[in-house]
C-alpha positions in Angstrom: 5.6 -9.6 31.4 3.0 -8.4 29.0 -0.4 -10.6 29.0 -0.7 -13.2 26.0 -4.1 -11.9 25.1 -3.7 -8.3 25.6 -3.7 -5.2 23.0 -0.7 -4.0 21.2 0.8 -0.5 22.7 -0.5 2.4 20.4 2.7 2.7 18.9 2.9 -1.2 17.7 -0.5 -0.3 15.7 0.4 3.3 14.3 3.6 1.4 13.1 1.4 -1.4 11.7 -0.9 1.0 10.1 2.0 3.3 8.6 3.6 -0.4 7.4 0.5 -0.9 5.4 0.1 2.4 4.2 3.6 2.8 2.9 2.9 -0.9 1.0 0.4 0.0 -0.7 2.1 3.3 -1.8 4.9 1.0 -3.1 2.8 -1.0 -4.7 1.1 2.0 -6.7 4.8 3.5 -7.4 6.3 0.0 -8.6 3.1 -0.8 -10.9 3.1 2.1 -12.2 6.3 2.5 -13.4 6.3 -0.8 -14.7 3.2 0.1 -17.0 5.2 3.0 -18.0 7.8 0.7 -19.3 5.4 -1.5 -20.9 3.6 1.0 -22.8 6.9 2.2 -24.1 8.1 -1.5 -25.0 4.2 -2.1 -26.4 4.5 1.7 -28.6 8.2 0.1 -30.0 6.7 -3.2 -31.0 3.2 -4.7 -30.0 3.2 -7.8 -32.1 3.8 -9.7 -28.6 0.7 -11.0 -26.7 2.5 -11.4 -23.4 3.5 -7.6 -23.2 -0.2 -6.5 -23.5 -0.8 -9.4 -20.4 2.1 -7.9 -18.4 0.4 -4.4 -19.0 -2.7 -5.6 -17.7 -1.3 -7.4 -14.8 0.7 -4.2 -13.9 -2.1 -2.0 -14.8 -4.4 -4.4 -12.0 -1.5 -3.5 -9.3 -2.2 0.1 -9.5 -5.6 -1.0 -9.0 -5.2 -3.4 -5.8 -2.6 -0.5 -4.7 -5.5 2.3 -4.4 -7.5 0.0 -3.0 -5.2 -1.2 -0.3 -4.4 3.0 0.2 -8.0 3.4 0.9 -8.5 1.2 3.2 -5.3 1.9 4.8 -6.1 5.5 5.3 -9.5 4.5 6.6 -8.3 2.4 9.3 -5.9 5.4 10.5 -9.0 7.5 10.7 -10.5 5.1 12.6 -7.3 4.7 15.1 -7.6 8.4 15.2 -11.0 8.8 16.4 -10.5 6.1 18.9 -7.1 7.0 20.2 -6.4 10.4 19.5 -4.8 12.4 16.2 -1.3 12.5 17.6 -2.2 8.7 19.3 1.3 6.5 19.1 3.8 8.9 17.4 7.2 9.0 18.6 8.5 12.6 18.8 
């Protein structure tokens, strides 16, 4: 049996690290797109307050997604340096 208090195996924390990563890529992706849709529905008709709001909240997802990819990609440089480039990947 594993200790209660100890570290995750570098594999657990690449995985956790990719898992974050690939959410925040998501999250750019799906916001994107979905302010590519609103544009098109605001350049058809923009007599609708609540389609300029949903372009804005869409538009702040892309934001919160590059920030999350930043600091995503920071902490895997930071596992890197500590463990290792190739540090808890599975060939």
């Amino acid at each position: 049996m594993s200790e209660p208090n100890a570290e995750p195996s570098l594999i657990q924390q690449r995985m956790a690290l990719q898992r974050r990563r690939n959410f925040a890529l998501y999250t750019i992706v799906f916001s994107a797109v979905m302010v590519a849709g609103w544009v098109v529905t605001i350049a058809i008709d923009s007599s609708a307050p609540y389609r300029w709001i949903s372009l804005a909240v869409f538009g702040a997802g892309v934001g919160v997604g590059i920030s999350q990819l930043r600091k995503a990609r920071r902490a895997i440089g930071e596992f890197e340096g500590r463990h290792g480039r190739r540090a808890g990947l599975q060939d």
